[in-house]
Amino acid sequence: MDLKSLLESHLSKHKKATTSQSSTSHEETDDDLSLEKDTNNSKASLIDILEQDEEIEKQFEKYYCELKGIKPEESEGASAGSAVLPKFYCKLPAEDDQLRQKLREESRAMFLQRRSRELLDHEELKELWMLLDKHQSPPNHGGDEQLMNYQDFLKVAELASPKSQQYFQPTTFMKLLQNDPYGRISIMNFFNYVMRKVWLHQTRIGLSLYDVTGLGYLRESDLENYILELIPTLPQLDGLEKSFHSFYVCTAVRKFFFFLDPLHTGQIKIQDILACSFLDDLLELRDEDLPKDQQQNNWFSAPSTLRVYGMYLNLDKDRNGMLSKPELAKYGMGTLTPVFIDRVFQECLTYDGEMDYKTYLDFVLALENQKEPQALHYFFKILDIDSKGHLTVFTLNYFFRSIQDQMRQHNHEPVHFQDVKDEIFDMVKPADSCKITLQDMVNSGQGDVVVSILIDLNGFWTYENREILVPDQREEPTQV
């Protein structure tokens, strides 16, 4: 019931009560008549006010709906909803709404610039180091390590710039505290901690500039743009020709998505990028004096990228830019089984039955990182021929038969499957003795061995002769 109805009801009851009282007493005074007259006047006045308010509200709603281009009933629904719950979600502006898109873009840029100004710059870091160096805590036993107790830690906090205050927390001191008998922490460890935090925030801001949606994710195209613009800042990549930059970017981005997006959602959390070591490996290329052995082991280095791309070109015998099944079968030592190659082309993305460079990169990353859970996920999907989420004895036999065929082609007596099956189940120790799940393979720590036994003749021979190969590897250093 609205206010108008409530008021009318109340006045009606009051009038009935007055009438009833006058009929029983049969006494009406001039004061009673005056009161009733005043009441009727007040009622009429209040009703007029309420009607005016309703008219104003209707006019406002009318002009509001015309301005927003919506129907009145839609406005009433929104008003009823907003009266119950506050608005807590604002959907992203439409792609064709250029004004809102531009406003959002500029707002995010200003926010990131403000956050960037809150970080310590090179000069401020230098000043902080000088303060820390001046407040070493005794005793100093002649060692090279500089130490600081909590009292001096608080003194430096008071003298440091306002930007540095956030790093001088009691919890930070306790985390860095080691086994010093005087309760001191290493000044160098603390300063490295500050620099690491500053670097993480700088990198987070840098990555956020490429986050088009502003939701904390980077799509594949966003990460490609980031790495492409990063190339000129990496001296180790100066030797790459510009025509090769697109292949380099594809190679680099693929590692991020293979390991950080195994479910193929097409986007990666910026937090996950910062938490993994890939960005460290990529930015390691800023070192002009990076040793060659580190370059060979770094997926993002020029030699490593050229190696991977060179293998792809060598496999592409017909020079059409794609790999067919027979071409991919020549990968490595050419000992991958035909059954495995067939399954790769069934499960992975292909174009007219041939594999492109991006799909090939996933293939290489899986084979070169077989111990990693993401690689085991890649292989398990291929081994799981029935898509049931587990491997049975039939599945193992299906793949191992191809290993036996290869052994016959090399004039070797095939190993009995029953023996291999028992060894696989003994290695994995699955929760269910009749089937092996992906989690079983990951938990066992032997998933890479199982994969090698089933898909690669060379991998099987390595496992079969492991007792001979291990002593030989131990003797190698003595022969040098």
XYZ file of C-alpha atoms in Angstrom:
480
model
C 0.000 0.000 0.000
C 1.410 3.415 -0.973
C 1.423 6.537 1.186
C -1.667 8.012 -0.469
C -3.823 4.936 0.199
C -2.527 4.643 3.755
C -3.418 8.279 4.457
C -6.915 7.919 2.998
C -7.531 4.795 5.087
C -6.362 6.492 8.253
C -8.537 9.572 7.684
C -11.540 7.390 6.838
C -11.203 5.489 10.110
C -10.854 8.759 11.976
C -14.035 10.106 10.342
C -16.031 6.964 11.208
C -14.886 7.134 14.783
C -15.942 10.788 14.993
C -19.361 10.052 13.469
C -19.952 7.116 15.801
C -19.076 9.164 18.795
C -21.421 11.990 17.797
C -24.367 9.586 17.212
C -24.097 8.011 20.648
C -23.617 11.186 22.598
C -25.857 13.326 20.414
C -23.614 16.172 21.366
C -21.864 18.193 18.743
C -19.983 21.248 19.704
C -18.587 23.985 17.579
C -15.110 22.672 18.361
C -15.947 19.225 16.865
C -17.207 20.786 13.668
C -14.092 22.879 13.446
C -11.867 19.811 13.927
C -13.627 17.851 11.186
C -13.395 20.784 8.842
C -9.661 21.140 9.531
C -9.153 17.406 9.008
C -10.898 17.461 5.629
C -8.828 20.433 4.568
C -5.577 18.687 5.600
C -6.624 15.541 3.739
C -7.287 17.473 0.539
C -4.010 19.342 0.862
C -1.947 16.196 1.347
C -3.625 14.388 -1.533
C -2.911 17.340 -3.815
C 0.769 17.250 -2.822
C 1.023 13.493 -3.461
C -0.633 13.839 -6.857
C 1.784 16.595 -7.793
C 4.753 14.395 -6.744
C 3.417 11.519 -8.824
C 3.035 13.778 -11.824
C 6.588 15.065 -11.434
C 7.908 11.507 -11.118
C 6.061 10.427 -14.263
C 7.424 13.403 -16.197
C 10.954 12.626 -15.016
C 10.611 8.963 -15.985
C 9.265 9.968 -19.396
C 12.185 12.298 -20.181
C 14.698 9.810 -18.749
C 13.426 6.999 -20.974
C 13.497 9.268 -24.029
C 17.067 10.269 -23.257
C 18.253 6.661 -22.721
C 16.204 5.280 -25.599
C 14.469 2.619 -23.501
C 10.881 1.636 -22.861
C 9.158 2.754 -19.622
C 8.527 -0.840 -18.501
C 12.275 -1.576 -18.768
C 13.006 1.422 -16.571
C 10.474 0.221 -13.980
C 12.142 -3.193 -13.875
C 15.580 -1.678 -13.428
C 14.312 0.627 -10.684
C 12.704 -2.269 -8.828
C 15.921 -4.303 -9.081
C 18.183 -1.466 -8.001
C 16.056 -0.929 -4.927
C 16.867 -4.474 -3.810
C 20.504 -4.951 -4.881
C 23.153 -2.326 -5.623
C 24.852 -2.428 -9.007
C 28.098 -4.346 -8.629
C 28.872 -5.396 -12.217
C 29.467 -3.183 -15.221
C 29.699 -5.073 -18.492
C 32.376 -4.188 -20.982
C 31.382 -1.639 -23.625
C 30.466 -2.998 -27.036
C 33.190 -3.097 -29.664
C 31.294 -0.612 -31.833
C 30.886 1.811 -28.918
C 34.017 3.773 -29.750
C 33.457 6.533 -27.191
C 33.166 4.157 -24.233
C 36.043 2.035 -25.507
C 38.269 5.090 -25.770
C 37.228 6.305 -22.330
C 38.023 2.924 -20.819
C 41.365 2.759 -22.588
C 42.392 6.217 -21.403
C 41.252 5.481 -17.840
C 43.320 2.311 -17.690
C 46.363 4.088 -19.138
C 46.127 6.837 -16.509
C 45.726 4.266 -13.751
C 48.792 2.318 -14.898
C 50.831 5.513 -15.193
C 49.880 6.436 -11.634
C 50.913 3.001 -10.387
C 54.175 3.264 -12.296
C 55.005 6.574 -10.622
C 54.555 4.905 -7.231
C 57.493 2.553 -7.907
C 61.105 3.233 -6.972
C 63.243 4.446 -9.860
C 66.976 3.853 -10.339
C 68.064 6.885 -8.301
C 65.714 6.033 -5.436
C 67.006 2.471 -5.335
C 70.549 3.829 -5.229
C 69.668 6.108 -2.296
C 68.044 3.207 -0.467
C 71.171 1.101 -0.870
C 73.335 3.896 0.540
C 71.071 4.166 3.587
C 71.200 0.425 4.165
C 74.978 0.409 3.778
C 75.367 3.152 6.422
C 73.304 1.272 9.005
C 75.123 -2.018 9.321
C 74.672 -3.600 12.732
C 77.702 -4.721 14.765
C 79.487 -6.916 15.500
C 81.351 -7.337 12.227
C 83.728 -10.293 12.306
C 85.522 -9.277 9.149
C 83.172 -11.130 6.837
C 81.961 -9.771 3.525
C 78.261 -10.087 4.389
C 76.551 -6.921 5.620
C 73.963 -7.494 8.352
C 71.279 -5.392 10.032
C 69.211 -5.879 13.192
C 65.597 -4.854 13.675
C 66.410 -1.552 15.431
C 68.554 -0.362 12.527
C 65.911 -1.721 10.166
C 63.393 0.663 11.764
C 65.853 3.575 11.621
C 66.326 3.129 7.884
C 62.541 2.909 7.490
C 62.198 6.368 9.088
C 64.912 7.875 6.883
C 63.829 6.248 3.625
C 61.549 7.901 1.076
C 57.762 7.483 1.357
C 57.807 5.106 -1.619
C 60.124 2.757 0.296
C 57.952 2.521 3.422
C 55.905 -0.388 2.092
C 58.956 -2.677 2.088
C 59.905 -2.121 5.743
C 57.374 -4.463 7.271
C 57.948 -6.678 10.346
C 56.811 -9.704 8.334
C 59.451 -8.968 5.682
C 62.186 -8.832 8.335
C 61.035 -12.153 9.836
C 60.969 -13.846 6.434
C 64.579 -12.814 5.767
C 65.775 -13.673 9.254
C 68.169 -16.627 9.279
C 70.363 -18.215 11.919
C 72.285 -15.117 12.935
C 72.892 -15.219 16.743
C 72.263 -11.462 16.980
C 68.943 -11.538 15.147
C 70.164 -9.781 12.007
C 69.239 -10.093 8.360
C 71.423 -9.799 5.274
C 71.293 -6.280 3.807
C 71.939 -7.689 0.344
C 69.055 -10.152 0.659
C 66.712 -7.354 1.698
C 67.824 -5.098 -1.142
C 67.421 -7.943 -3.645
C 63.934 -8.490 -2.248
C 63.056 -4.823 -2.856
C 64.451 -4.878 -6.388
C 62.556 -8.076 -7.151
C 59.297 -6.552 -5.938
C 59.892 -3.414 -8.001
C 60.687 -5.522 -11.062
C 57.534 -7.614 -10.619
C 55.355 -4.514 -10.373
C 57.036 -2.925 -13.382
C 56.552 -6.085 -15.410
C 52.944 -6.398 -14.276
C 52.269 -2.848 -15.428
C 54.083 -3.506 -18.721
C 52.006 -6.624 -19.401
C 48.788 -4.878 -18.370
C 49.319 -2.325 -21.134
C 48.689 -5.176 -23.604
C 45.638 -6.468 -21.722
C 43.016 -5.146 -24.123
C 40.035 -6.419 -22.118
C 41.423 -5.201 -18.797
C 40.425 -8.453 -17.061
C 43.905 -9.601 -16.055
C 44.410 -11.958 -19.009
C 46.544 -11.883 -22.134
C 45.270 -13.444 -25.329
C 47.656 -14.969 -27.840
C 47.648 -11.832 -29.984
C 48.282 -9.659 -26.904
C 51.340 -11.691 -25.896
C 52.606 -11.678 -29.481
C 52.490 -7.874 -29.508
C 54.312 -7.720 -26.174
C 57.174 -9.973 -27.292
C 57.426 -8.333 -30.725
C 57.955 -4.930 -29.109
C 60.362 -6.475 -26.587
C 62.758 -7.843 -29.241
C 64.661 -4.536 -29.808
C 65.496 -4.403 -26.067
C 67.174 -7.854 -26.075
C 70.799 -7.638 -27.307
C 71.042 -11.410 -27.714
C 68.469 -11.195 -30.524
C 70.212 -8.452 -32.486
C 71.452 -11.005 -35.023
C 67.968 -12.117 -36.031
C 66.724 -10.845 -39.370
C 63.473 -8.910 -39.304
C 61.911 -11.422 -41.664
C 62.406 -14.071 -38.962
C 60.807 -12.023 -36.151
C 57.324 -13.420 -36.785
C 58.635 -17.008 -36.459
C 60.562 -16.062 -33.330
C 57.457 -14.526 -31.748
C 55.407 -17.615 -32.604
C 58.074 -19.882 -31.083
C 58.286 -17.824 -27.884
C 54.541 -17.405 -27.389
C 53.924 -21.109 -27.929
C 55.906 -22.050 -24.832
C 53.810 -19.729 -22.664
C 50.559 -21.156 -23.966
C 51.672 -24.800 -23.967
C 52.529 -24.731 -20.260
C 50.186 -22.041 -18.908
C 47.100 -22.823 -20.995
C 46.955 -26.629 -21.288
C 43.147 -26.545 -21.643
C 43.405 -24.259 -24.705
C 41.207 -21.448 -23.388
C 43.116 -18.963 -25.553
C 44.172 -16.734 -22.675
C 46.684 -16.692 -19.806
C 46.484 -14.935 -16.460
C 49.088 -12.204 -16.067
C 49.691 -13.539 -12.548
C 50.615 -16.940 -13.995
C 53.076 -15.319 -16.405
C 54.753 -13.510 -13.512
C 54.801 -16.613 -11.311
C 56.559 -18.857 -13.842
C 60.216 -18.616 -14.845
C 59.615 -18.110 -18.579
C 59.683 -14.341 -18.376
C 62.997 -14.531 -16.493
C 64.416 -16.721 -19.264
C 63.187 -14.286 -21.898
C 64.578 -11.201 -20.158
C 67.852 -13.043 -19.544
C 68.593 -12.250 -23.173
C 69.323 -8.658 -22.109
C 72.720 -9.908 -20.930
C 75.183 -9.246 -23.755
C 77.693 -11.694 -22.231
C 75.310 -14.621 -21.781
C 77.361 -17.884 -22.036
C 76.699 -20.115 -25.030
C 75.698 -23.103 -22.925
C 72.964 -21.034 -21.276
C 71.805 -19.855 -24.674
C 71.503 -23.438 -25.895
C 69.372 -24.362 -22.864
C 67.172 -21.266 -23.148
C 64.127 -21.860 -25.357
C 63.893 -18.128 -26.115
C 67.481 -17.653 -27.281
C 68.314 -17.136 -30.946
C 70.302 -20.416 -31.293
C 67.465 -22.434 -29.726
C 64.794 -20.827 -31.903
C 66.861 -21.307 -35.055
C 67.440 -24.948 -34.109
C 63.715 -25.651 -33.748
C 62.810 -23.788 -36.925
C 65.699 -25.439 -38.802
C 64.388 -28.895 -37.863
C 60.973 -27.929 -39.178
C 62.436 -26.830 -42.513
C 64.511 -30.016 -42.793
C 61.437 -32.161 -42.222
C 59.428 -30.230 -44.825
C 60.759 -32.092 -47.860
C 58.156 -30.817 -50.325
C 58.693 -27.204 -49.150
C 54.980 -26.420 -48.829
C 55.373 -24.992 -45.313
C 53.459 -27.896 -43.718
C 54.385 -31.362 -42.432
C 52.693 -34.561 -43.548
C 52.701 -37.834 -41.579
C 55.715 -39.308 -43.415
C 57.634 -36.053 -42.923
C 56.904 -35.842 -39.194
C 57.867 -39.524 -38.788
C 61.471 -38.499 -39.597
C 61.611 -36.316 -36.443
C 64.638 -36.936 -34.251
C 66.122 -40.349 -34.944
C 63.063 -41.443 -36.930
C 62.087 -44.022 -34.302
C 58.630 -42.702 -33.384
C 56.029 -45.380 -34.109
C 53.559 -45.010 -37.004
C 50.643 -45.607 -34.628
C 51.729 -42.675 -32.475
C 52.167 -40.405 -35.512
C 48.673 -41.345 -36.718
C 47.205 -40.462 -33.322
C 49.028 -37.114 -33.298
C 47.336 -36.150 -36.553
C 43.978 -37.353 -35.246
C 44.099 -35.347 -32.013
C 46.020 -32.210 -32.995
C 44.924 -29.371 -35.223
C 45.809 -29.983 -38.869
C 45.017 -28.376 -42.212
C 44.045 -30.789 -44.987
C 45.843 -33.541 -43.116
C 49.080 -31.597 -42.606
C 50.622 -29.932 -39.573
C 51.575 -26.253 -39.409
C 54.473 -24.699 -37.474
C 52.393 -23.788 -34.414
C 51.108 -27.337 -33.937
C 54.638 -28.622 -34.547
C 55.906 -26.430 -31.695
C 53.478 -28.091 -29.274
C 54.753 -31.447 -30.484
C 58.398 -30.450 -29.874
C 57.685 -28.917 -26.455
C 55.933 -32.100 -25.345
C 58.781 -34.378 -26.499
C 61.493 -32.174 -24.984
C 59.702 -31.822 -21.637
C 58.192 -35.248 -21.104
C 58.461 -35.088 -17.315
C 56.244 -32.001 -17.057
C 52.528 -32.494 -16.245
C 51.507 -30.426 -19.280
C 53.513 -32.710 -21.574
C 52.001 -35.797 -19.943
C 48.562 -34.270 -20.512
C 49.448 -33.837 -24.192
C 50.575 -37.462 -24.551
C 47.762 -38.909 -22.465
C 45.186 -37.390 -24.802
C 46.947 -39.168 -27.690
C 47.305 -42.486 -25.861
C 43.684 -42.466 -24.679
C 42.279 -43.803 -27.964
C 38.760 -44.299 -26.564
C 38.649 -40.913 -24.770
C 37.599 -42.658 -21.545
C 40.072 -40.846 -19.285
C 42.177 -43.930 -18.584
C 44.514 -46.425 -20.259
C 43.681 -50.121 -20.213
C 45.739 -53.200 -21.028
C 44.204 -53.125 -24.504
C 45.428 -49.532 -25.002
C 48.968 -50.388 -23.922
C 49.011 -53.410 -26.218
C 47.671 -51.315 -29.122
C 50.680 -48.978 -28.964
C 53.296 -51.568 -28.012
C 52.480 -53.727 -31.032
C 53.959 -50.960 -33.170
C 57.166 -51.114 -31.082
C 57.296 -54.879 -31.701
C 56.861 -54.329 -35.456
C 59.793 -51.910 -35.481
C 61.921 -54.422 -33.582
C 61.213 -57.037 -36.245
C 62.177 -54.554 -38.961
C 65.567 -54.179 -37.235
C 65.921 -57.985 -37.002
C 65.430 -58.098 -33.238
C 63.349 -60.579 -31.329
C 60.261 -58.712 -30.044
C 59.841 -58.412 -26.293
C 56.685 -60.037 -24.928
C 53.969 -57.514 -24.173
C 52.967 -59.267 -20.950
C 56.384 -58.502 -19.448
C 56.228 -54.843 -20.497
C 52.664 -54.505 -19.230
C 53.612 -55.807 -15.787
C 56.586 -53.416 -15.594
C 54.426 -50.434 -16.560
C 51.833 -51.188 -13.902
C 54.585 -51.751 -11.338
C 56.125 -48.370 -12.180
C 52.892 -46.394 -12.132
C 51.164 -48.188 -9.243
C 47.696 -46.958 -10.291
C 44.869 -46.572 -7.792
C 42.853 -49.024 -9.896
C 44.898 -52.100 -10.813
C 43.049 -52.450 -14.136
C 43.553 -48.968 -15.567
C 45.946 -46.032 -15.519
C 44.778 -42.432 -15.288
C 46.665 -39.245 -16.063
C 46.870 -38.465 -12.342
C 48.404 -41.906 -11.739
C 51.133 -41.155 -14.280
C 51.841 -37.728 -12.793
C 51.911 -39.027 -9.206
C 54.222 -41.924 -10.055
C 56.984 -39.696 -11.424
C 57.469 -42.333 -14.152
C 55.011 -40.988 -16.711
C 57.768 -39.938 -19.116
C 59.249 -43.452 -19.044
C 55.868 -45.023 -19.814
C 55.343 -42.638 -22.731
C 58.801 -43.384 -24.166
C 58.206 -47.130 -23.951
C 54.952 -46.877 -25.897
C 55.733 -44.329 -28.639
C 59.465 -44.441 -29.404
C 61.644 -47.453 -30.253
C 64.752 -45.614 -29.112
C 63.015 -44.732 -25.840
C 62.073 -48.365 -25.316
C 65.646 -49.548 -25.966
C 66.958 -46.938 -23.535
C 64.654 -48.302 -20.845
C 65.364 -51.934 -21.716
C 69.138 -51.411 -21.458
C 69.085 -48.992 -18.503
C 71.207 -51.282 -16.330
C 73.956 -51.264 -18.963
C 73.738 -47.554 -19.793
C 73.954 -46.258 -16.209
C 77.430 -47.767 -15.473
C 78.672 -46.457 -18.837
C 77.512 -42.930 -17.950
C 79.283 -43.124 -14.601
C 82.537 -44.197 -16.262
C 82.541 -41.357 -18.808
C 84.106 -38.691 -16.514
C 87.045 -41.012 -15.698
C 87.792 -41.499 -19.402
C 88.255 -37.777 -20.094
